[in-house]
mmCIF file of C-alpha atoms in Angstrom:
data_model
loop_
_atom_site.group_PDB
_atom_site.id
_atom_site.type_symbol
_atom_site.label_atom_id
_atom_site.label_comp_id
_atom_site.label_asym_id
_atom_site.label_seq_id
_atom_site.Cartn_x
_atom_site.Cartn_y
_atom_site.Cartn_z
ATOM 1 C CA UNK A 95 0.000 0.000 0.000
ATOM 2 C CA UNK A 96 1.548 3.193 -0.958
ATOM 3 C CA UNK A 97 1.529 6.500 1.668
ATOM 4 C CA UNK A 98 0.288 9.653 0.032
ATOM 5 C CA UNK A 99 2.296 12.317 -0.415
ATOM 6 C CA UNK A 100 1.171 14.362 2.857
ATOM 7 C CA UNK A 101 1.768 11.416 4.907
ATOM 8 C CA UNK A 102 5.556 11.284 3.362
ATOM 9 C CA UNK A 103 6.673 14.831 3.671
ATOM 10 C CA UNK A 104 5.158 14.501 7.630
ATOM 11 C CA UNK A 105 6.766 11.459 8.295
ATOM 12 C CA UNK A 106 10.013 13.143 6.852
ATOM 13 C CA UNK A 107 9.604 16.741 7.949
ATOM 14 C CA UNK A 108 9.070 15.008 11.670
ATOM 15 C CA UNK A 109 12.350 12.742 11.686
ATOM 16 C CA UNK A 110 14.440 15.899 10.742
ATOM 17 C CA UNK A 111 12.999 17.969 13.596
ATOM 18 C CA UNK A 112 13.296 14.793 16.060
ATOM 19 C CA UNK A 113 16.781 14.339 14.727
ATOM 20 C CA UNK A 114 17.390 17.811 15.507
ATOM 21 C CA UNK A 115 15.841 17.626 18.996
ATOM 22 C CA UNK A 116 18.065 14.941 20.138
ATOM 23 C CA UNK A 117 21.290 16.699 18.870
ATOM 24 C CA UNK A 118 20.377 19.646 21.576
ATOM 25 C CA UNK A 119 19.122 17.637 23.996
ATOM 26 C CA UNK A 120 20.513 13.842 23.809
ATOM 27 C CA UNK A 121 17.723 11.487 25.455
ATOM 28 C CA UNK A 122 20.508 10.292 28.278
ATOM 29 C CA UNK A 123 19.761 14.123 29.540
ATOM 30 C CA UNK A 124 15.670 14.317 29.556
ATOM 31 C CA UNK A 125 14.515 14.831 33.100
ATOM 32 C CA UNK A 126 12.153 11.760 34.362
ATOM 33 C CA UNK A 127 8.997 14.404 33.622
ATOM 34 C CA UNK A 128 10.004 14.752 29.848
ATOM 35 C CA UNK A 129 8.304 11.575 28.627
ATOM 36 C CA UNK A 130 5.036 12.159 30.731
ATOM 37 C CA UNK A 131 4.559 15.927 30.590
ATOM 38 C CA UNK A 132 5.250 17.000 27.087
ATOM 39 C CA UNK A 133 3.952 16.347 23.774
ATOM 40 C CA UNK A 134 5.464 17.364 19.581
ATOM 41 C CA UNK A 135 3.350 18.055 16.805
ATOM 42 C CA UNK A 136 3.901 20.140 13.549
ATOM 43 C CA UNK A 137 2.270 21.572 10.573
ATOM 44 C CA UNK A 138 2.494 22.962 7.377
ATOM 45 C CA UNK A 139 2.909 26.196 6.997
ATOM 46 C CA UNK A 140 3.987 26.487 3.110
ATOM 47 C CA UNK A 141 4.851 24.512 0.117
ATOM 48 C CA UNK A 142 7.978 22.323 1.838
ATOM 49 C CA UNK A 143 7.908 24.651 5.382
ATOM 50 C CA UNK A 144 6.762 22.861 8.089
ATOM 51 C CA UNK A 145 6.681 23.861 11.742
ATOM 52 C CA UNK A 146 7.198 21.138 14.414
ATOM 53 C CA UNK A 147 7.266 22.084 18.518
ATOM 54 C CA UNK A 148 7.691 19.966 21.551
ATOM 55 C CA UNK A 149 5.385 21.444 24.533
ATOM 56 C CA UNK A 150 4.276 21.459 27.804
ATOM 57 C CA UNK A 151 0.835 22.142 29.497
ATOM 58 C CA UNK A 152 1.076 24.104 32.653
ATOM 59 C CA UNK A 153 -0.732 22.542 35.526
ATOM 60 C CA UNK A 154 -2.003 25.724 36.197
ATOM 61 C CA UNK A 155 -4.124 26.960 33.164
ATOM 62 C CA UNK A 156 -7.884 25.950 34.300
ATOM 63 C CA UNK A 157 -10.141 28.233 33.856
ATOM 64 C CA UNK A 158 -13.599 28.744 36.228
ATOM 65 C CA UNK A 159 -15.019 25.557 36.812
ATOM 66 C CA UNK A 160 -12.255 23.096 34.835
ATOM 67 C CA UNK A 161 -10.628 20.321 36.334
ATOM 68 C CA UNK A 162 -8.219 18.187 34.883
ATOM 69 C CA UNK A 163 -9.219 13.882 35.433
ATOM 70 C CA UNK A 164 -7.174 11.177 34.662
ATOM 71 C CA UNK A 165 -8.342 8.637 32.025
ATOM 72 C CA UNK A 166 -7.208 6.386 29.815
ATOM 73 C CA UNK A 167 -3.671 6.502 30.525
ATOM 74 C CA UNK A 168 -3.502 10.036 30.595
ATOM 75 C CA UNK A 169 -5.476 13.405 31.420
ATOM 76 C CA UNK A 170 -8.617 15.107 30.008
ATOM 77 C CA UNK A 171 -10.059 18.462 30.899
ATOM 78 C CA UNK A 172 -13.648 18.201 32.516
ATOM 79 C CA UNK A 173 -15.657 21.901 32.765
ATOM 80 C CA UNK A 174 -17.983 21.956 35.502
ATOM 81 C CA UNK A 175 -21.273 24.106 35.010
ATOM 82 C CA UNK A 176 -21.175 26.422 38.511
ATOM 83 C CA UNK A 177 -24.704 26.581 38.475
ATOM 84 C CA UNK A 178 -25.820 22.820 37.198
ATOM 85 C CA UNK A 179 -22.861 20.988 38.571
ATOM 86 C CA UNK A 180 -23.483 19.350 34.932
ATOM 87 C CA UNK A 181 -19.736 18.110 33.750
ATOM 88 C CA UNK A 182 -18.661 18.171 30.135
ATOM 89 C CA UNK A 183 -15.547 16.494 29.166
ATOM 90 C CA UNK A 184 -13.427 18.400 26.697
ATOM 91 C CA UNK A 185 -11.950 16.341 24.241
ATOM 92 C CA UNK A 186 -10.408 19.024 22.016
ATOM 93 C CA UNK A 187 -8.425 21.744 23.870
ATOM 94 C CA UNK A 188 -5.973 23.421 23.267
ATOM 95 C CA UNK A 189 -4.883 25.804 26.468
ATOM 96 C CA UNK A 190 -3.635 29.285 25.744
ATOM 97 C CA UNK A 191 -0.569 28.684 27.779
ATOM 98 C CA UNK A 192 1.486 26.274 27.238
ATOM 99 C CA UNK A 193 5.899 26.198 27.640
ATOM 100 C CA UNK A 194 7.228 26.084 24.162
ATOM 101 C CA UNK A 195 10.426 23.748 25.159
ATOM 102 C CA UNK A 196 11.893 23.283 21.559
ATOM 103 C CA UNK A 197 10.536 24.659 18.333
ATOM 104 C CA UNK A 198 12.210 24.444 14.766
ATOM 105 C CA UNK A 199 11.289 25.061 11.150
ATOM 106 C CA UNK A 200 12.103 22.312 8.639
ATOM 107 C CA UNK A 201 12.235 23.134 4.950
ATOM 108 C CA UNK A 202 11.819 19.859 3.185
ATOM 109 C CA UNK A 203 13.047 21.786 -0.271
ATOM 110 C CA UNK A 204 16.141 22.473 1.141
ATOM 111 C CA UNK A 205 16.308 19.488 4.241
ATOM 112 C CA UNK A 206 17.040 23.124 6.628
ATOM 113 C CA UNK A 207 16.036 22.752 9.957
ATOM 114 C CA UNK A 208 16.298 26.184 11.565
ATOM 115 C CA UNK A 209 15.791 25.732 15.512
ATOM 116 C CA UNK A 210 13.592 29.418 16.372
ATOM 117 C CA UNK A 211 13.654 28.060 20.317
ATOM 118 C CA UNK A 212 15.032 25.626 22.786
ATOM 119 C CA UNK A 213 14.803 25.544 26.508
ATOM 120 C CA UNK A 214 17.114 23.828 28.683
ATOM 121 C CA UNK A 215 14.882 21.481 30.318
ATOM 122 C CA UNK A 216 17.130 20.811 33.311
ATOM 123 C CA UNK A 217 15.716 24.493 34.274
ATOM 124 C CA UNK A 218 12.144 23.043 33.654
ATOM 125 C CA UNK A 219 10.363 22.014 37.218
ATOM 126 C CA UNK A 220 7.996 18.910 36.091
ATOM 127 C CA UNK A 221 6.253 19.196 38.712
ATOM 128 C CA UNK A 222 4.062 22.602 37.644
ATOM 129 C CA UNK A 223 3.761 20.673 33.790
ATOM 130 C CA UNK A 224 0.390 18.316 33.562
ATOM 131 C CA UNK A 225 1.291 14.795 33.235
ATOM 132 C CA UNK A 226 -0.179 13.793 30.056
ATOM 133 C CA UNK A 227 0.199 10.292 30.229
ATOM 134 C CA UNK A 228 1.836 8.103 32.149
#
């Protein structure tokens, strides 16, 4: 079965920027958090340009009446209505805050990765990121 082109140029554009992850920050040096509290994804942003990030979700970014619950291995955000009690769980979210650990641009034209941020993680404390799976 052959992988459409999209599927190709992710798969690609992702091992460059994972490749280029690991040269700044070797897995021998992740903190024990880094596997549980932090996520990657990327998109396109142009013909070739892609834009991939590793991140972090502070524990702290619940709104009025949200409440993070552990399920399935990991955690989901549940709102609360103040007034019904009735509780909605959120299965799309994406919080406005979240700690931007490593971000790079890969042009798949060229095979340029250009690194526009990168934390050092031993400077991270874990234990304010939401464990998003265990």
């Amino acid at each position: 079965m052959k992988k459409d082109n999209s599927t190709h140029e992710f798969e690609k554009a992702l091992q460059l920027f994972l490749d280029s992850f690991l040269g700044v920050h070797p897995k021998e040096t992740w903190p024990a958090w880094f596997r549980t509290s932090t996520t990657y994804g990327g998109h396109k942003d142009g013909e070739g340009i892609w834009r991939f990030s590793f991140t972090g979700i502070p524990s702290s970014v619940l709104g009025v009446g949200e409440s993070w619950e552990e399920k399935n291995d990991g955690y989901i955000l549940v709102k609360t209505d103040p007034e019904t009690k009735e509780r909605r769980y959120v299965i799309s979210n994406t919080p406005s805050e979240v700690i931007v650990i490593f971000e790079a641009i890969i042009d798949l034209n060229s095979g340029q990765v250009s690194v526009v941020s990168s934390k050092d993680i031993s400077e991270i404390d874990g234990r304010d990121l939401l464990p998003l799976r265990k």
